[in-house]
Amino acid sequence: MYIEKAYKYKINNTTYVAASLPDGAEVLEEMNILYAKEGYTLIKKSDNEDISTSIWLKEGDSQDNYEEKEIIDDE
Amino acid sequence: MAILYLGNQRIAPMSVETKEASKYGATIDNILGNVDANGVLQQPTEKFDLNFAGVEDLAENALCYKFNYNAQIKSVKFPDLKQISGLSALNSTFKQSSIESIEFPLLETVSSTNGMVEVCSYNNVLTKVNLSKLKTVSGSNGCSSAFTGRIGLINTVDLSSLETVSGSYGCYRMFQYQISLPATFNSLPKLKTISGSNAMSSFLEIGSGKSNNITSFSFPMLDTITGGAAMAYFFRNRTSLQHVYFNAIKTTSFGGTYKTQFNTLVSGITGCTIHFPSNMEETISDLNGYPNFGGTSTVLAYDLPATE
């Protein structure tokens, strides 16, 4: 898990979010973005922000293996 | 069976051309080769075109795996095909074959499971695909991996009518590894709904380090993306991509169940700008993968007209 900075800024009345600030940008917010540690992908962060219960893809795995399960209720 | 001899020379029973009428453009000689003088069955060599005129739908397994590895068919047309409702009807039909073009000018619906799965996968000479009237892919795996291929020579695609992909894995990997798709293939202009899980994941994914042509891509009508991995790895490794436009997306577009739809949208791409309507800031910031959505130095621009 690591933190990366991002910026929300305005240029000519349009809002952008990016990792770097271009010249003339009006900074609206500096953000600390949480990422999975190298080699992992964060696919779901728990609602209570408790990172320990987040779901991570394992190293070497891919999102191809992540899918919804259809639950068909006959009733 | 009688074996014919001319003097001491054995004459193979199939060495004389049959005079059978053709069916869909193919004769029996196109499908089955002749036996040579040594009794060895040869592959047919004559190239031919298939034309399934009059066929409006396909029954279960109608052409399943029928022309796998075929090296004689040059082109395929289904001029009257309107829907594919039969299970596995075109499952891997021309997989690893040598066809150069395939046309479905009237096909509107792929509703069956595995309807067109891998229909032309791993074909190394295919350049043209016409699906100009295809509106709905509702079958699970309906068009999954239909045109995935290691070399990827397809340079002409018409998918301009596609509106709904609701089958899980419906268009999964549909054009994966197709590195020759032209810069003019830059929109799915009528696509409105992607609701199946993994419905369009890896749709345009290519291999790492491969050259590619598409610099921008727009979804002017897309307003429903509810499958959990609906657009996972959609553009993966298309390093030429600089702009993606979601003009019609709304605050309710992602449904309430998943936030993972864009998680890996631009994986492997650096500096891509994803454009959203100006009212979408809060909704987009709540999605998994925000703000890079799998890419590096992704820029999010809320510069399109508000949708609500």
XYZ file of C-alpha atoms in Angstrom:
383
model
C 0.000 0.000 0.000
C 1.309 3.418 -0.802
C 0.159 6.988 -1.093
C 0.419 9.024 -4.276
C -0.291 12.702 -4.589
C -2.846 14.073 -6.986
C -4.187 17.549 -7.515
C -7.594 18.875 -8.263
C -7.224 22.157 -10.089
C -9.009 24.638 -12.309
C -7.965 26.179 -15.592
C -10.342 28.434 -17.487
C -13.186 27.389 -15.225
C -12.775 23.653 -16.010
C -11.892 21.214 -13.245
C -9.135 18.650 -13.733
C -7.595 15.934 -11.591
C -4.040 14.850 -12.376
C -0.762 13.826 -10.810
C 0.994 17.055 -11.754
C 0.084 20.714 -11.864
C 0.349 22.599 -15.143
C 1.356 26.250 -15.207
C -1.423 28.651 -14.352
C -3.530 26.085 -12.549
C -5.604 27.155 -9.583
C -5.217 24.399 -6.985
C -8.512 23.350 -5.465
C -7.336 20.366 -3.480
C -4.225 18.307 -2.844
C -5.153 14.675 -2.560
C -3.429 11.643 -1.102
C -4.505 8.656 -3.148
C -4.216 5.222 -1.613
C -2.912 2.483 -3.848
C -2.225 -1.181 -3.383
C 1.419 -2.088 -2.890
C 3.491 -2.809 -5.977
C 2.305 -5.810 -7.917
C -1.134 -5.720 -6.386
C -4.282 -3.975 -7.440
C -6.756 -2.499 -5.057
C -10.134 -3.551 -6.340
C -12.357 -2.679 -3.440
C -11.846 -0.555 -0.419
C -14.061 -1.372 2.504
C -16.740 1.137 3.273
C -15.407 1.860 6.747
C -11.944 2.672 5.362
C -10.430 -0.120 7.396
C -7.670 -1.048 4.978
C -7.070 -4.405 6.573
C -10.408 -5.619 5.312
C -9.933 -4.371 1.763
C -9.974 -6.870 -1.054
C -6.766 -7.144 -3.040
C -5.907 -9.082 -6.131
C -3.012 -11.392 -5.534
C 0.330 -11.007 -7.260
C 0.189 -12.529 -10.717
C -3.589 -12.544 -10.649
C -5.624 -10.277 -12.866
C -8.982 -8.645 -12.869
C -10.031 -11.150 -15.497
C -10.600 -13.474 -12.608
C -12.852 -11.022 -10.879
C -16.457 -11.246 -11.885
C -19.939 -10.840 -10.622
C -21.731 -13.990 -9.681
C -25.221 -14.183 -10.983
C -27.616 -15.189 -8.268
C -30.894 -16.426 -9.634
C -33.674 -16.568 -7.148
C -36.326 -18.967 -8.395
C -38.823 -17.595 -5.984
C -15.150 -50.519 -52.638
C -13.628 -51.092 -56.053
C -10.096 -49.811 -56.625
C -9.467 -48.772 -60.202
C -6.292 -49.575 -62.089
C -5.082 -48.260 -65.439
C -2.610 -50.915 -66.468
C -0.601 -51.356 -63.251
C -1.261 -47.792 -62.066
C -3.661 -47.392 -59.243
C -6.179 -44.624 -59.803
C -7.419 -43.029 -56.638
C -11.194 -43.133 -56.298
C -11.457 -39.423 -55.436
C -8.960 -38.196 -57.994
C -11.657 -37.309 -60.488
C -13.380 -34.046 -59.692
C -16.918 -34.395 -58.526
C -19.574 -32.440 -60.331
C -21.633 -31.722 -57.243
C -23.630 -28.543 -57.079
C -22.322 -26.003 -54.639
C -23.978 -25.125 -51.340
C -23.353 -21.643 -49.908
C -20.575 -21.341 -52.482
C -18.747 -24.511 -51.505
C -18.549 -27.785 -53.368
C -17.593 -31.103 -51.861
C -14.199 -30.665 -53.537
C -13.720 -27.461 -51.557
C -14.266 -29.319 -48.324
C -12.673 -32.712 -48.994
C -9.508 -33.167 -50.979
C -8.543 -35.951 -53.354
C -6.543 -39.088 -52.777
C -3.273 -39.063 -54.659
C -1.723 -41.955 -56.558
C -0.194 -43.250 -53.342
C -3.491 -43.443 -51.551
C -2.792 -40.334 -49.451
C -5.702 -37.984 -48.854
C -4.652 -34.433 -49.683
C -5.937 -31.135 -48.385
C -8.139 -29.301 -50.877
C -6.225 -26.404 -52.392
C -8.736 -24.281 -54.255
C -9.719 -21.035 -52.557
C -13.409 -20.251 -52.335
C -15.907 -17.806 -50.839
C -18.765 -18.758 -48.561
C -22.069 -16.957 -48.889
C -24.891 -17.972 -46.581
C -27.626 -16.193 -48.549
C -31.104 -16.834 -47.203
C -29.911 -17.717 -43.682
C -31.737 -15.500 -41.162
C -30.906 -17.278 -37.892
C -28.705 -20.142 -36.759
C -29.755 -23.174 -34.743
C -27.811 -24.633 -31.832
C -24.338 -25.745 -32.953
C -25.287 -24.977 -36.578
C -21.720 -24.129 -37.578
C -19.894 -24.816 -34.315
C -16.180 -25.458 -35.033
C -17.129 -26.212 -38.647
C -14.203 -24.584 -40.469
C -11.536 -24.534 -37.763
C -8.043 -24.216 -39.288
C -9.540 -24.063 -42.795
C -6.995 -22.649 -45.252
C -9.185 -22.461 -48.361
C -11.999 -20.063 -47.451
C -11.194 -16.532 -48.578
C -14.255 -14.618 -47.455
C -17.515 -15.202 -45.623
C -20.823 -13.396 -45.994
C -24.055 -13.795 -44.093
C -26.075 -11.306 -46.162
C -29.462 -12.121 -44.605
C -28.558 -13.168 -41.067
C -30.609 -11.102 -38.599
C -29.994 -12.871 -35.304
C -28.014 -15.638 -33.692
C -30.229 -17.431 -31.226
C -28.789 -20.923 -31.272
C -26.402 -21.949 -28.513
C -22.816 -22.028 -29.820
C -24.097 -21.507 -33.366
C -20.867 -19.847 -34.559
C -18.635 -21.021 -31.752
C -15.058 -21.014 -33.108
C -16.396 -21.591 -36.621
C -13.480 -19.908 -38.429
C -10.973 -20.016 -35.588
C -7.402 -20.035 -36.886
C -8.703 -20.163 -40.450
C -7.397 -18.088 -43.367
C -10.449 -15.979 -44.142
C -9.685 -12.387 -45.086
C -13.088 -10.808 -44.487
C -16.329 -11.616 -42.751
C -19.572 -9.699 -43.204
C -22.825 -9.688 -41.255
C -24.539 -6.651 -42.818
C -27.994 -7.284 -41.295
C -27.133 -9.016 -38.023
C -28.868 -7.178 -35.157
C -28.849 -9.527 -32.174
C -26.582 -12.132 -30.662
C -28.801 -13.570 -27.962
C -27.418 -17.043 -27.427
C -24.720 -18.205 -25.060
C -21.470 -18.649 -26.983
C -23.310 -17.475 -30.120
C -20.185 -16.053 -31.801
C -17.545 -16.869 -29.240
C -14.135 -17.025 -30.928
C -15.771 -17.074 -34.363
C -12.576 -15.741 -35.994
C -10.087 -15.894 -33.160
C -6.383 -16.286 -33.869
C -6.862 -15.705 -37.563
C -3.678 -14.253 -39.030
C -4.987 -12.711 -42.273
C -8.417 -11.283 -41.398
C -8.606 -7.567 -42.243
C -12.309 -6.696 -42.524
C -15.244 -7.174 -40.158
C -18.717 -5.840 -40.928
C -21.168 -5.819 -38.039
C -22.757 -2.552 -39.074
C -26.270 -3.340 -37.795
C -25.338 -5.213 -34.616
C -27.391 -3.637 -31.825
C -27.552 -6.090 -28.968
C -25.291 -8.713 -27.497
C -27.330 -10.309 -24.744
C -25.956 -13.816 -24.773
C -23.339 -14.761 -22.218
C -20.032 -14.940 -24.085
C -22.066 -13.922 -27.164
C -19.160 -12.205 -28.979
C -16.457 -13.037 -26.485
C -12.986 -13.217 -28.071
C -14.701 -13.167 -31.464
C -11.766 -11.481 -33.219
C -8.937 -11.793 -30.734
C -5.703 -12.579 -32.479
C -1.974 -12.620 -31.872
C -1.016 -10.761 -35.062
C -4.018 -8.476 -35.437
C -4.436 -7.252 -39.012
C -8.047 -6.076 -38.834
C -8.101 -2.557 -40.263
C -11.784 -2.178 -41.145
C -14.492 -2.569 -38.517
C -18.066 -1.340 -38.476
C -19.769 -1.550 -35.099
C -21.617 1.715 -35.455
C -25.036 0.414 -34.363
C -24.040 -1.330 -31.139
C -26.378 -0.189 -28.341
C -26.459 -2.809 -25.577
C -24.052 -5.383 -24.220
C -25.893 -7.143 -21.426
C -24.528 -10.656 -21.554
C -21.804 -11.454 -19.038
C -18.573 -11.602 -21.048
C -20.767 -10.483 -23.992
C -18.010 -8.599 -25.861
C -15.132 -9.639 -23.623
C -11.829 -9.460 -25.542
C -13.805 -8.964 -28.766
C -10.958 -7.126 -30.573
C -8.108 -7.963 -28.207
C -4.628 -7.819 -29.780
C -5.950 -6.082 -32.928
C -3.131 -3.567 -33.314
C -4.020 -2.516 -36.872
C -7.378 -0.978 -36.009
C -7.240 2.469 -37.627
C -7.385 5.843 -35.902
C -10.809 6.287 -37.515
C -12.182 3.516 -35.323
C -12.615 6.059 -32.582
C -16.154 5.717 -31.280
C -18.982 3.420 -30.371
C -21.509 6.087 -31.306
C -24.722 4.402 -30.193
C -23.515 2.297 -27.285
C -25.813 3.081 -24.356
C -25.649 0.169 -21.918
C -22.940 -2.175 -20.671
C -24.566 -4.223 -17.970
C -23.070 -7.693 -18.006
C -20.213 -8.513 -15.656
C -16.993 -8.318 -17.708
C -19.262 -7.386 -20.638
C -16.612 -5.336 -22.444
C -13.505 -5.975 -20.435
C -10.308 -6.139 -22.509
C -12.371 -5.139 -25.558
C -9.470 -3.276 -27.213
C -6.589 -4.562 -25.101
C -3.305 -5.143 -26.891
C 0.000 -6.624 -25.830
C 2.567 -4.547 -24.009
C 4.913 -2.599 -26.302
C 2.888 -3.128 -29.480
C 2.403 -0.247 -31.890
C -1.154 0.965 -32.337
C -3.115 3.736 -34.015
C -6.117 4.842 -31.989
C -5.524 8.259 -30.427
C -8.999 9.036 -29.128
C -12.172 7.167 -28.372
C -15.625 8.441 -27.519
C -18.765 7.019 -25.985
C -21.286 9.749 -26.829
C -24.411 7.848 -25.678
C -23.098 5.541 -22.958
C -25.050 6.172 -19.749
C -25.256 2.777 -18.035
C -22.205 0.801 -16.915
C -23.317 -1.533 -14.178
C -21.336 -4.745 -14.639
C -18.665 -5.057 -11.946
C -15.799 -5.416 -14.412
C -17.755 -4.069 -17.384
C -14.834 -2.022 -18.756
C -11.862 -3.586 -17.000
C -8.710 -3.294 -19.111
C -10.849 -1.936 -21.972
C -7.919 0.002 -23.533
C -5.022 -1.810 -21.852
C -1.634 -1.003 -23.425
C -3.053 1.158 -26.265
C -0.268 3.622 -25.639
C -1.286 5.851 -28.569
C -4.528 6.718 -26.788
C -4.591 10.332 -25.619
C -8.265 11.103 -25.056
C -11.357 9.172 -23.960
C -14.747 10.900 -23.903
C -17.748 9.865 -21.799
C -20.250 12.491 -22.914
C -23.468 10.953 -21.582
C -22.416 9.530 -18.257
C -24.635 10.459 -15.292
C -24.479 10.201 -11.532
C -26.659 7.090 -11.670
C -24.726 5.409 -14.491
C -22.794 2.981 -12.310
C -25.749 1.595 -10.362
C -25.413 0.963 -6.686
C -23.676 -2.388 -6.564
C -20.150 -1.892 -7.897
C -17.519 0.838 -8.064
C -15.002 -1.165 -10.043
C -16.150 -0.482 -13.590
C -13.252 1.869 -14.485
C -10.671 0.408 -12.126
C -8.248 -0.659 -14.873
C -9.749 1.182 -17.856
C -6.465 2.641 -19.165
C -3.926 0.228 -17.707
C -0.536 0.444 -19.349
C -1.205 3.922 -20.790
C 0.615 7.090 -19.733
C -0.885 10.553 -19.830
C -4.314 9.718 -21.189
C -6.973 12.365 -20.573
C -10.410 11.030 -19.704
C -13.141 13.593 -20.315
C -16.320 13.651 -18.245
C -19.371 15.913 -17.965
C -18.848 18.770 -15.543
C -21.379 17.398 -13.051
C -19.548 14.087 -12.560
C -16.724 15.048 -10.197
C -18.168 13.491 -7.058
C -19.359 10.285 -8.719
C -16.078 9.647 -10.509
C -14.009 10.361 -7.409
C -15.912 7.606 -5.604
C -14.923 4.894 -8.095
C -12.174 2.379 -7.437
C -8.968 3.196 -9.230
C -9.542 6.956 -9.063
C -7.854 9.046 -10.348
C -5.497 7.037 -12.563
C -7.883 4.199 -13.450
C -4.990 1.848 -14.020
C -2.893 4.246 -16.088
C 0.066 6.432 -15.221
C -0.349 10.199 -14.913
C -3.930 9.966 -16.104
C -5.677 13.338 -16.367
C -9.361 13.628 -15.548
C -11.038 16.570 -17.229
C -14.554 17.604 -16.265
C -14.948 19.646 -19.392
C -17.973 18.172 -21.156
C -21.468 19.647 -20.861
C -23.328 18.626 -17.704
C -25.741 15.725 -18.121
C -28.026 16.533 -15.193
